[in-house]
mmCIF file of C-alpha atoms and ligand atoms in Angstrom:
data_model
loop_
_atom_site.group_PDB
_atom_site.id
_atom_site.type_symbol
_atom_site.label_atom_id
_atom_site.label_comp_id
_atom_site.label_asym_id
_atom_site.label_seq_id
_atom_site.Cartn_x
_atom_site.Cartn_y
_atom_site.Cartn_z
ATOM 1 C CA UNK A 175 181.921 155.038 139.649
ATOM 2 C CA UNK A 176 184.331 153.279 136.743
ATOM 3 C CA UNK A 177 182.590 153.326 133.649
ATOM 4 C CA UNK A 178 183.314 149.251 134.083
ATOM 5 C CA UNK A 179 181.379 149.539 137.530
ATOM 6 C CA UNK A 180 178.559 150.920 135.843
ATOM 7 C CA UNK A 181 178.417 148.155 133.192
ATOM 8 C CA UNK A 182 178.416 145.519 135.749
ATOM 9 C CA UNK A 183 175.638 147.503 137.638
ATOM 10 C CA UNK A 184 173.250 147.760 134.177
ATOM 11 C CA UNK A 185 174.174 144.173 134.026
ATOM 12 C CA UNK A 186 173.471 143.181 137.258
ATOM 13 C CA UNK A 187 169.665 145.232 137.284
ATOM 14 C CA UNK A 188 169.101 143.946 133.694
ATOM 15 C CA UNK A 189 169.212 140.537 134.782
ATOM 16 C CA UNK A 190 167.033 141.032 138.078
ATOM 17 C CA UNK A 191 164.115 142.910 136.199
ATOM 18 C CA UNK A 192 164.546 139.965 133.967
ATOM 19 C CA UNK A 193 164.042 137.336 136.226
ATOM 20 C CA UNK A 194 161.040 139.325 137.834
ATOM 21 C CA UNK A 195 158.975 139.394 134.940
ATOM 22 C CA UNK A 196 156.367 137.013 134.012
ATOM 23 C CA UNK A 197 155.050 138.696 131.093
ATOM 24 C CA UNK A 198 156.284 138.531 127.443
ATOM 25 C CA UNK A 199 154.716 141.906 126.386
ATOM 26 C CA UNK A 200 156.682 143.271 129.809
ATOM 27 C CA UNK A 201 159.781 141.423 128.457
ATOM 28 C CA UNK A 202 159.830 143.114 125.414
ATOM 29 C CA UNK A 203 159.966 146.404 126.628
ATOM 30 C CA UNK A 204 162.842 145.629 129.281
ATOM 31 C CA UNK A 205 164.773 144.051 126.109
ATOM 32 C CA UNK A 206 163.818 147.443 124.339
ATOM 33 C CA UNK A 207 164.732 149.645 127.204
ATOM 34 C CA UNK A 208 168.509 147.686 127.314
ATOM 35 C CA UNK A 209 169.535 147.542 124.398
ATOM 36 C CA UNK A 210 167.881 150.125 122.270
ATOM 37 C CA UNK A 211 170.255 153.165 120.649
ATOM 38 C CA UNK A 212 168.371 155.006 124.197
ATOM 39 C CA UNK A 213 169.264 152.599 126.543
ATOM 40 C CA UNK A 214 172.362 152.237 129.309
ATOM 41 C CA UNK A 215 174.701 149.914 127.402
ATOM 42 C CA UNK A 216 174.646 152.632 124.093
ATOM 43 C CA UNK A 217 175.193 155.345 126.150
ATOM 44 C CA UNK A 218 177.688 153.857 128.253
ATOM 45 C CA UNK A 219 179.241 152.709 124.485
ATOM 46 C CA UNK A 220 179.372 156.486 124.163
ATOM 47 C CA UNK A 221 181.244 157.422 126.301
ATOM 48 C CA UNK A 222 184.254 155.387 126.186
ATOM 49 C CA UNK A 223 185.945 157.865 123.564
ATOM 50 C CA UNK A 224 185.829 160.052 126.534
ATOM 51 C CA UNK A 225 188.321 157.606 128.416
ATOM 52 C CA UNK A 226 192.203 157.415 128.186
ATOM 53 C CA UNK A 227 193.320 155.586 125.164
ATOM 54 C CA UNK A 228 194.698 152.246 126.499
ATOM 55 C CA UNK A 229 191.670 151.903 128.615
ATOM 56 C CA UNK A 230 188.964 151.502 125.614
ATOM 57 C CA UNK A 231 189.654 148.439 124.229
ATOM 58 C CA UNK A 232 189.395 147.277 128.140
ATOM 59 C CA UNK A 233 186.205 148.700 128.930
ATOM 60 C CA UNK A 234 184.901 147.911 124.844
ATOM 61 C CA UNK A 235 184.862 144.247 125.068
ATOM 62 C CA UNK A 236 183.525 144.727 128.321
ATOM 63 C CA UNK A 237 180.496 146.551 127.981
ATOM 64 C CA UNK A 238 180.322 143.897 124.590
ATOM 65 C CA UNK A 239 180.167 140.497 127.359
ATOM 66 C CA UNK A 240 177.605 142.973 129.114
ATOM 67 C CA UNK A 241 175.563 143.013 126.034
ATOM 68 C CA UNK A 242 176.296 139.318 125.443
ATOM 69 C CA UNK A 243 174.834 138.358 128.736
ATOM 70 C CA UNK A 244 171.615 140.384 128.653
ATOM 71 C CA UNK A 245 170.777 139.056 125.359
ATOM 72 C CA UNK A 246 171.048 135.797 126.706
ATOM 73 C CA UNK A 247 169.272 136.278 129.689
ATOM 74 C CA UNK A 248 166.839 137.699 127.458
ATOM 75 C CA UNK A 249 166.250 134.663 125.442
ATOM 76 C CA UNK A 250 166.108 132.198 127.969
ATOM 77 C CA UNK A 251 163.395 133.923 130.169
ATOM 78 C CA UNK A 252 161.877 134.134 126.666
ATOM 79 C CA UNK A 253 161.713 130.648 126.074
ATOM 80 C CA UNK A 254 160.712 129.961 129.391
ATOM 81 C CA UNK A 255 158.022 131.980 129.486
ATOM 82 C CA UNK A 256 156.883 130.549 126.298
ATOM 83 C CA UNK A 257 156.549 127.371 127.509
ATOM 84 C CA UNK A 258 155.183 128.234 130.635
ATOM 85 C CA UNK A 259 152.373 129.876 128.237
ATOM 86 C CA UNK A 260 152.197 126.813 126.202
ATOM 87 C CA UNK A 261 152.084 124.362 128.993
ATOM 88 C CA UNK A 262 149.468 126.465 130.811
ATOM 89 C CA UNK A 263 147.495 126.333 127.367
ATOM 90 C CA UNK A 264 147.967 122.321 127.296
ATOM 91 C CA UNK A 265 146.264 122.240 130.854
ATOM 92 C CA UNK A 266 143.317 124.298 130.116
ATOM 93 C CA UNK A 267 142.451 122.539 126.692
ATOM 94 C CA UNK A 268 142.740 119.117 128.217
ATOM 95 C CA UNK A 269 140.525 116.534 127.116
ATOM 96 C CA UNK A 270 138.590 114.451 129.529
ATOM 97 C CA UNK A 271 138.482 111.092 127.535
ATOM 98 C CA UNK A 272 136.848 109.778 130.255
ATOM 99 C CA UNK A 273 133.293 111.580 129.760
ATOM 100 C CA UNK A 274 130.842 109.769 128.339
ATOM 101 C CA UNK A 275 130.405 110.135 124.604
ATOM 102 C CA UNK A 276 127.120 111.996 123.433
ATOM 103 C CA UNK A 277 124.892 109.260 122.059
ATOM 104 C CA UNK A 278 125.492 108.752 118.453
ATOM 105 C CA UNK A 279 121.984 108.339 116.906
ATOM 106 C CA UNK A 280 121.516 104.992 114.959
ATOM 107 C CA UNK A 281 119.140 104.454 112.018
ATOM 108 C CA UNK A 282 117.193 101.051 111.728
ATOM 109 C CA UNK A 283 115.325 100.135 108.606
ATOM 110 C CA UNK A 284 111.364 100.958 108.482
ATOM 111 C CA UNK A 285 108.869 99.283 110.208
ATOM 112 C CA UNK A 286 107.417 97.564 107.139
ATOM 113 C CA UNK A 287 110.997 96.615 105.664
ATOM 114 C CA UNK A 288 111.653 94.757 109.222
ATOM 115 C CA UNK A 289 108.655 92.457 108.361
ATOM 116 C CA UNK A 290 109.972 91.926 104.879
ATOM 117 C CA UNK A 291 113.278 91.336 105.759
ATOM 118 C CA UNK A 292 112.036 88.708 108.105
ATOM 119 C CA UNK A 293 109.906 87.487 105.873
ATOM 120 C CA UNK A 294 112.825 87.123 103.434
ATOM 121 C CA UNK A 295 114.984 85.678 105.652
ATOM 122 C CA UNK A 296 112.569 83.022 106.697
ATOM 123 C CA UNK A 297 112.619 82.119 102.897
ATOM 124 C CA UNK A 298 116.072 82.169 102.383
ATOM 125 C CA UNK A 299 116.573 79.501 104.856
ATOM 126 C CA UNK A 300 114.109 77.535 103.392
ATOM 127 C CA UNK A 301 115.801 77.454 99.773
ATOM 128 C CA UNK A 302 113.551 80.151 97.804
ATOM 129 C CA UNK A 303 115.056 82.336 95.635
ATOM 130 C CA UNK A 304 114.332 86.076 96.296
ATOM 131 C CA UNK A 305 113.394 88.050 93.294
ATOM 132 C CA UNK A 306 112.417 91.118 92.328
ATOM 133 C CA UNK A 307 110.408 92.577 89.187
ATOM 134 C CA UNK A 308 109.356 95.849 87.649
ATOM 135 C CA UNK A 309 106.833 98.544 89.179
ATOM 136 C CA UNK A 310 106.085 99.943 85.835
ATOM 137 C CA UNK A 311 104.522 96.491 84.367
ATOM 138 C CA UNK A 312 103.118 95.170 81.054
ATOM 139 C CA UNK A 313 99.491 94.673 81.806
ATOM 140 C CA UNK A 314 99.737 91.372 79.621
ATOM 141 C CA UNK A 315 101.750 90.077 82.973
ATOM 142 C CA UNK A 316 100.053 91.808 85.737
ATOM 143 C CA UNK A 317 96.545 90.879 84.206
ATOM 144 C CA UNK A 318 96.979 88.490 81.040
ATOM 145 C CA UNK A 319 99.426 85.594 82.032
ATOM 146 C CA UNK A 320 97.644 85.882 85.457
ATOM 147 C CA UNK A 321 94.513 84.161 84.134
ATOM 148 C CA UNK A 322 92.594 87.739 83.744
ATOM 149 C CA UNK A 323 91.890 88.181 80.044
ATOM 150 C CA UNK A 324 91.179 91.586 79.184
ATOM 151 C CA UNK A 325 87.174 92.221 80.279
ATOM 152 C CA UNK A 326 87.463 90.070 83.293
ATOM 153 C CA UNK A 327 84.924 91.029 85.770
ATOM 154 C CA UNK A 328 87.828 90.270 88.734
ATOM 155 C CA UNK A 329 89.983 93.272 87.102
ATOM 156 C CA UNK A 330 87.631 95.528 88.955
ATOM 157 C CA UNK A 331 89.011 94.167 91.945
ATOM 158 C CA UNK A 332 92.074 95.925 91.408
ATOM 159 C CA UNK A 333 91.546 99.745 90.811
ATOM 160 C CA UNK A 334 94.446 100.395 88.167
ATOM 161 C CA UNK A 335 97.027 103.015 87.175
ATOM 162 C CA UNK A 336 97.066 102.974 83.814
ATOM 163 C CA UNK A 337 100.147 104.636 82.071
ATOM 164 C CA UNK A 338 99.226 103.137 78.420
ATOM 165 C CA UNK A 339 96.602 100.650 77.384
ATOM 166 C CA UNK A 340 99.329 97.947 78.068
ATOM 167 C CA UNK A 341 101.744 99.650 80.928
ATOM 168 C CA UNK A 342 100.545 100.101 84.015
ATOM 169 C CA UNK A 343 101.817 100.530 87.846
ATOM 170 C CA UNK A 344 101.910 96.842 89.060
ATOM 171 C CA UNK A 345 98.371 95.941 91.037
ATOM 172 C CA UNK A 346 99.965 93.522 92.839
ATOM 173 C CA UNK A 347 103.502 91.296 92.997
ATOM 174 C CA UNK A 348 101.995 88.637 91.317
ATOM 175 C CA UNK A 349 102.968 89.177 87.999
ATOM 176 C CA UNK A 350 106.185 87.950 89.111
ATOM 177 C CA UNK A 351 104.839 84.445 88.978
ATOM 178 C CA UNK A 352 104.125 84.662 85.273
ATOM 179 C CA UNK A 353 107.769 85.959 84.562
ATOM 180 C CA UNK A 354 109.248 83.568 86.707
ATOM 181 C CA UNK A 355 107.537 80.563 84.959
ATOM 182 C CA UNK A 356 108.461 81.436 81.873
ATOM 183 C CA UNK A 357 112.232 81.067 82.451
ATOM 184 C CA UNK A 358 112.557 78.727 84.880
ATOM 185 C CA UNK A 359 114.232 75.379 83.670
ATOM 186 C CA UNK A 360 112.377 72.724 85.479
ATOM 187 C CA UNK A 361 115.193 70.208 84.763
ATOM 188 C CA UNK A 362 117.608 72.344 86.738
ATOM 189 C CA UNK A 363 114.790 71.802 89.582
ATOM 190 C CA UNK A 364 111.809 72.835 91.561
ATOM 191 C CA UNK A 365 111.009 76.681 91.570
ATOM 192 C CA UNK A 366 111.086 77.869 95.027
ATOM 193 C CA UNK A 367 110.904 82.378 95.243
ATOM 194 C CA UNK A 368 109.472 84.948 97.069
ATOM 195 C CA UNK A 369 109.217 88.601 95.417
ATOM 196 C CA UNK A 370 108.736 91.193 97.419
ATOM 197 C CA UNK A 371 107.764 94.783 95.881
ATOM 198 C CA UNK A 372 105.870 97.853 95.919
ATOM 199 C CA UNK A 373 102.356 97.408 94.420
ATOM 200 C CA UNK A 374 99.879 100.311 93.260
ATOM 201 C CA UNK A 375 96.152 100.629 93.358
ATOM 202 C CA UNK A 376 93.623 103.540 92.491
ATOM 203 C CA UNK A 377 92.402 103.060 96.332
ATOM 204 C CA UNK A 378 90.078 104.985 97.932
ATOM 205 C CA UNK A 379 91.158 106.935 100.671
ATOM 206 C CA UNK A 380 90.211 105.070 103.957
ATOM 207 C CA UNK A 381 92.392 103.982 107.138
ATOM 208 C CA UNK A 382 93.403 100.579 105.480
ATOM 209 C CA UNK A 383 94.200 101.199 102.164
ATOM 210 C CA UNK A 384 96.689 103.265 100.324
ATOM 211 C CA UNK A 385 97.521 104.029 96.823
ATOM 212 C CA UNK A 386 101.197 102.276 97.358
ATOM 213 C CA UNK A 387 101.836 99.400 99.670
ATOM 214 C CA UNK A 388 103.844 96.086 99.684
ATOM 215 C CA UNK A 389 103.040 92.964 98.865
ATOM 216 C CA UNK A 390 105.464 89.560 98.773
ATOM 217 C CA UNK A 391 104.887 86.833 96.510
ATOM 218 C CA UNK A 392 105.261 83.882 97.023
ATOM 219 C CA UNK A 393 105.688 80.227 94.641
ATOM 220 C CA UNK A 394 106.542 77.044 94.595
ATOM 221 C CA UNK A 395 106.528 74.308 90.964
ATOM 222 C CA UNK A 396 107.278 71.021 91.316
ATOM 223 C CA UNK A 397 105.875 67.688 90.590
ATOM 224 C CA UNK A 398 103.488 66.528 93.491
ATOM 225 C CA UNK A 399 103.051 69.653 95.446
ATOM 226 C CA UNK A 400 99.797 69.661 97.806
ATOM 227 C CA UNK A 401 97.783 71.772 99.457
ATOM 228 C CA UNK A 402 98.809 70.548 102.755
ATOM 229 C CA UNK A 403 102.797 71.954 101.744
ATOM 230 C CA UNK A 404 100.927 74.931 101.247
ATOM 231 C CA UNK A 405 99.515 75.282 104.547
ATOM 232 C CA UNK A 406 102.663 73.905 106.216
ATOM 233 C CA UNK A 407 104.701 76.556 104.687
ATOM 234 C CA UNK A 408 102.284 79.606 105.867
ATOM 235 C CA UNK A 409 101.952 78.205 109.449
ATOM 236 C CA UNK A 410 105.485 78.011 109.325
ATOM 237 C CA UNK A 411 105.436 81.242 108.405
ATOM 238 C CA UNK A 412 103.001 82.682 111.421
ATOM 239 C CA UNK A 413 104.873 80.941 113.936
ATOM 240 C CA UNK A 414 108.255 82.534 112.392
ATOM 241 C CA UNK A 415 106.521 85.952 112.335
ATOM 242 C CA UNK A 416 103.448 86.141 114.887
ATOM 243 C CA UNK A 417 104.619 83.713 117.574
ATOM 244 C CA UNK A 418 103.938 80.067 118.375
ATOM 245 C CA UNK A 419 100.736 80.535 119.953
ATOM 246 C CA UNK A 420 99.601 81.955 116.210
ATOM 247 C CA UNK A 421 97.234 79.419 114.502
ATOM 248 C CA UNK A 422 95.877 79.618 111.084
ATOM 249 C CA UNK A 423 92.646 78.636 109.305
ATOM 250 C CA UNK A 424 92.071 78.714 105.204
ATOM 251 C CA UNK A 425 88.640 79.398 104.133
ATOM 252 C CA UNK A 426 87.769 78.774 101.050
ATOM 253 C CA UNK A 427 87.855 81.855 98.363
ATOM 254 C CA UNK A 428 88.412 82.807 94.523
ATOM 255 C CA UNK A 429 91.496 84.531 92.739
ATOM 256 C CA UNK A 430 91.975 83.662 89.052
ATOM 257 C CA UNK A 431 95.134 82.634 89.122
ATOM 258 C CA UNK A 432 94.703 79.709 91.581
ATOM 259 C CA UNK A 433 92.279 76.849 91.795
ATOM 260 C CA UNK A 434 90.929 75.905 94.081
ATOM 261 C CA UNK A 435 91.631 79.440 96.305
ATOM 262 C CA UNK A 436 92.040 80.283 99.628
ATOM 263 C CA UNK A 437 91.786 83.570 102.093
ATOM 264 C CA UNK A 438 94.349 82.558 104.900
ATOM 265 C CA UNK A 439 93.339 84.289 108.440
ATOM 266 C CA UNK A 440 95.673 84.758 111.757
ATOM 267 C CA UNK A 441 94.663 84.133 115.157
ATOM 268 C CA UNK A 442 93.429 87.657 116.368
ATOM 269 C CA UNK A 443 96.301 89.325 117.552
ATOM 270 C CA UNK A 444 93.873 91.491 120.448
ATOM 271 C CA UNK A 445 91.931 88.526 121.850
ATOM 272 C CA UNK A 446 93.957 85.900 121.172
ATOM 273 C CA UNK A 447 91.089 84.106 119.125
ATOM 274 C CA UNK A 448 88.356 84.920 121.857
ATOM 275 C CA UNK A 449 86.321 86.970 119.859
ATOM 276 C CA UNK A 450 86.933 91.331 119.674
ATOM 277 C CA UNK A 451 85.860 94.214 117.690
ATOM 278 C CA UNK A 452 88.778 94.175 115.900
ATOM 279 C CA UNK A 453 88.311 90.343 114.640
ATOM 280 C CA UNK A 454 84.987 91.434 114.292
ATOM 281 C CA UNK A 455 84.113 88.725 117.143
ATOM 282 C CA UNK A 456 85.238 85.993 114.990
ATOM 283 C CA UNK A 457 88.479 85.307 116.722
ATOM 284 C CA UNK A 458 90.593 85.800 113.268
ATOM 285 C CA UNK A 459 91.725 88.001 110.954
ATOM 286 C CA UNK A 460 92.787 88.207 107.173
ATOM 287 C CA UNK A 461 96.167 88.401 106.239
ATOM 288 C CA UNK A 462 96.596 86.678 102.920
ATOM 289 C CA UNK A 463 95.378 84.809 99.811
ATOM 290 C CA UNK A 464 96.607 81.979 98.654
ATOM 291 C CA UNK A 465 96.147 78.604 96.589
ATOM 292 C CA UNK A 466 96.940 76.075 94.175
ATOM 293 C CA UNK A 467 98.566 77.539 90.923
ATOM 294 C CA UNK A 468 95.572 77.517 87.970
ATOM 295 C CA UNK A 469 96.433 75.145 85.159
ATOM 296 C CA UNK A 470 95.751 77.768 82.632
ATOM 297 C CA UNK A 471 99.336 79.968 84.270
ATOM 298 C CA UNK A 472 101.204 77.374 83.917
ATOM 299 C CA UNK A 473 100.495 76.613 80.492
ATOM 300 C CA UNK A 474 100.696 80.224 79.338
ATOM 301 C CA UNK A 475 103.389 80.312 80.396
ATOM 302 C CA UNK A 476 105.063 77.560 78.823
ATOM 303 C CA UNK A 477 105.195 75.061 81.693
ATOM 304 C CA UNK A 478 103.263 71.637 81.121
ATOM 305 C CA UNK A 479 100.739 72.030 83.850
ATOM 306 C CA UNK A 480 100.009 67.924 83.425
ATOM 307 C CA UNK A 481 103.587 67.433 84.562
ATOM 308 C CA UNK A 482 103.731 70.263 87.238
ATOM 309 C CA UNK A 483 102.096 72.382 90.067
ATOM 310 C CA UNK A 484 102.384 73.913 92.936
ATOM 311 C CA UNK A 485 101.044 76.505 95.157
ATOM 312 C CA UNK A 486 101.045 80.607 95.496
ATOM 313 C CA UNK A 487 100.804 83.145 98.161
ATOM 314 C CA UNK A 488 100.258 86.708 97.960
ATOM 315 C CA UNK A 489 101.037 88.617 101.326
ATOM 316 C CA UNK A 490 100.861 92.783 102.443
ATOM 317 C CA UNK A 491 103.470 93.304 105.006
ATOM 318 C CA UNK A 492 101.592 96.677 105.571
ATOM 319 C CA UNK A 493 99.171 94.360 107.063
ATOM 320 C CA UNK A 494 101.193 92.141 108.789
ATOM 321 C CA UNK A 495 103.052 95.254 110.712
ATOM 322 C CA UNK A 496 99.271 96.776 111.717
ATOM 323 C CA UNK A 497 98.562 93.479 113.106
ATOM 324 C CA UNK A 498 101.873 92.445 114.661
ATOM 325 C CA UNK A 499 102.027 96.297 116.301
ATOM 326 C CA UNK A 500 98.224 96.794 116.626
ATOM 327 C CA UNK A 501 98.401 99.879 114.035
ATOM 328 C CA UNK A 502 94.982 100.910 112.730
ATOM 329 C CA UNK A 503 96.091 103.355 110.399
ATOM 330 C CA UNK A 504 97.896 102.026 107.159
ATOM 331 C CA UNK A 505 98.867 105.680 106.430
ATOM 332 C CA UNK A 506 100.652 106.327 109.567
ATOM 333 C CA UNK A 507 103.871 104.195 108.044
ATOM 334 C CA UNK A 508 103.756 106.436 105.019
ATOM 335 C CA UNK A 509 104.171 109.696 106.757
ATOM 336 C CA UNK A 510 107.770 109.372 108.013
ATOM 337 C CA UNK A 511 107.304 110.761 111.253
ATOM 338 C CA UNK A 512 110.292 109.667 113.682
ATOM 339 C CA UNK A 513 108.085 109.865 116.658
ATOM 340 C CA UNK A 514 105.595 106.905 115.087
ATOM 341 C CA UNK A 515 108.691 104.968 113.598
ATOM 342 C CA UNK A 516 110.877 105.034 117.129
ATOM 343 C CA UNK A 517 108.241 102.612 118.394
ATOM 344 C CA UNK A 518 109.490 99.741 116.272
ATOM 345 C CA UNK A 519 113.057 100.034 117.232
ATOM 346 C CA UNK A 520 114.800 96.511 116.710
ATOM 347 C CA UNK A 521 117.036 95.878 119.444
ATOM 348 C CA UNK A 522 119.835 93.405 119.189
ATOM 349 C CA UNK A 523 120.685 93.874 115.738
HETATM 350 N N1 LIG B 1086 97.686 89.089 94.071
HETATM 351 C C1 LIG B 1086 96.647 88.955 95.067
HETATM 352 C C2 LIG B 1086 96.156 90.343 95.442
HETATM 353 O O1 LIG B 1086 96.867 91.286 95.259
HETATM 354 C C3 LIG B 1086 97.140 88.236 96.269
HETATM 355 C C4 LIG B 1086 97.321 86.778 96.008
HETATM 356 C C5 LIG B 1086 96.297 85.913 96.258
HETATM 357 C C6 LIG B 1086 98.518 86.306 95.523
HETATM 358 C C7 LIG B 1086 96.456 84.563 96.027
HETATM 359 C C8 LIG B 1086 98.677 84.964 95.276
HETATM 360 C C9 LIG B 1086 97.624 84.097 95.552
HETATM 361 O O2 LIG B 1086 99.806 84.446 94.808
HETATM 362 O O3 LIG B 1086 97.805 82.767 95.326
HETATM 363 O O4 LIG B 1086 95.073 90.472 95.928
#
């Protein structure tokens, strides 16, 4: 066989165990095996000083279009099997954007800030400002401007923190009232707010009390306010927050900073005002105090109580959730288990 013959022959087999192989690794090694200073085309390079003269340049650029053509049939079965690879990868990482997303988990605020937010936005509609005042209080407006000089029996009502002989943890929202009043500007207008807050007692430890709970004030100044606004407002209120078939009653009552006083109670939520143990078989239950602002917090605080009045309201939305969801343990919204919390999930939002 020519030497030429044998070039086409290396040429021709190249290119078939080319075509045959699906594997790059496998590729490699044919490329090494062709070309390499061991393989065919080299040796056959080799042995062209063995031919006549006038034939080398012949059979030289020969064997060179030889080389030419493996490397190119190198290449492109390289680059196809490339993207075969890649497009076989493509396929198995596919994703399905059809599957149904995993559930994304959505927060909702705490039981007891539901209420006050309701609470609030009741309020809001009804043109009271929403305020909001200090935790760590002056005891001359938690007690003092609240109509409970110092040595006031009624103090012992409200087990205190004390943090100096005048600071103290808040008892109660109230104080809010006194702070208010002093910088309203009555010409501007009638003071209409609600402030709701974290209050702080020295309780004892029992199922209905805690050491920290809520409370949201409430108070409205103007000229000719009435009790009957008053009681408008709160069944307002328990309709808004209970239901319609909530009533109300007001029995009569003593807090020092309103005259004359009153304990407000809610139909019982478990009998529906039949009589229960829960309502202690009197068909109600307690949910706030409330009354006509005392002459003497007005004037302490600067307002002409001649001129002006109006009415308070002090309510625990602690409370109002262990009524509204039948909780009997105040603690149980303290101890930030999800399990108890789920329960109150708002839909709708
Ligand atoms: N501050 C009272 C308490 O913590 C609740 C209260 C009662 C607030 C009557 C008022 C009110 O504004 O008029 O027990």
């Amino acid at each position: 066989m020519s030497l030429k013959d044998e070039l086409t022959q290396i040429r021709d087999e190249g290119l078939e165990q080319i075509s045959h192989t699906d594997d790059l690794k496998e590729l490699n090694d044919i490329r090494v095996h062709l070309l390499g200073k061991k393989g065919p085309i080299t040796t056959a390079l080799r042995s062209i000083k063995e031919l006549p003269v006038e034939e080398r340049p012949g059979v030289g650029s020969y064997a060179n279009e030889i080389r030419d053509d493996l490397t190119n049939g190198l290449t492109a079965r390289k680059e196809q099997l490339e993207d075969a690879k890649l497009e076989a990868q493509l396929e198995s990482e596919q994703i399905d954007v059809t599957l149904p997303a995993a559930p994304v988990v959505q927060g909702q605020p705490h039981v007891i800030q539901q209420i006050i937010d309701e609470v609030v936005d009741l309020f809001l509609g009804m043109g009271y400002q929403v305020l909001t005042g200090p935790e760590v209080e002056e005891e001359k407006y938690n007690f003092e401007m609240m109509n409970l000089p110092k040595d006031h029996p009624a103090r012992d009502m409200q087990d205190t923190f004390y943090i100096t002989n005048d600071i103290l943890m808040r008892t109660q929202t109230s104080p809010m009232q006194a702070r208010t009043l002093e910088k309203h500007n009555f010409e501007e207008g009638p003071l209409k707010m609600i402030s709701p807050g974290i209050v702080y007692r020295r309780d004892t430890d029992d199922p209905t009390h805690s050491h920290q709970f809520h409370q949201i004030e409430g108070l409205v100044i103007d000229k000719n306010i009435t009790m009957a606004d008053l009681k408008g407002t709160l069944v307002t209120m328990t309709h808004e927050i209970f239901g319609d078939k909530f009533d109300i009653r007001l029995r009569p009552s003593f807090f020092p900073f309103t005259e004359p006083s009153v304990e407000v109670d809610v139909t019982c939520f478990n009998c529906m005002g039949k009589g229960c143990d829960v309502c202690k078989h009197t068909g109600w239950i307690e949910v706030l105090g409330a009354g006509m602002v005392h002459p003497n917090v007005l004037n302490m605080a600067g307002v002409d109580s001649e001129t002006y009045g109006g009415f308070a309201f002090g309510l625990g939305p602690d409370r109002f959730a262990m009524l509204k969801y039948g909780v009997d343990d105040i603690r149980d919204f303290y101890l930030d288990d999800v399990r108890f919390l789920n329960q109150f999930v708002k839909r709708g939002i």
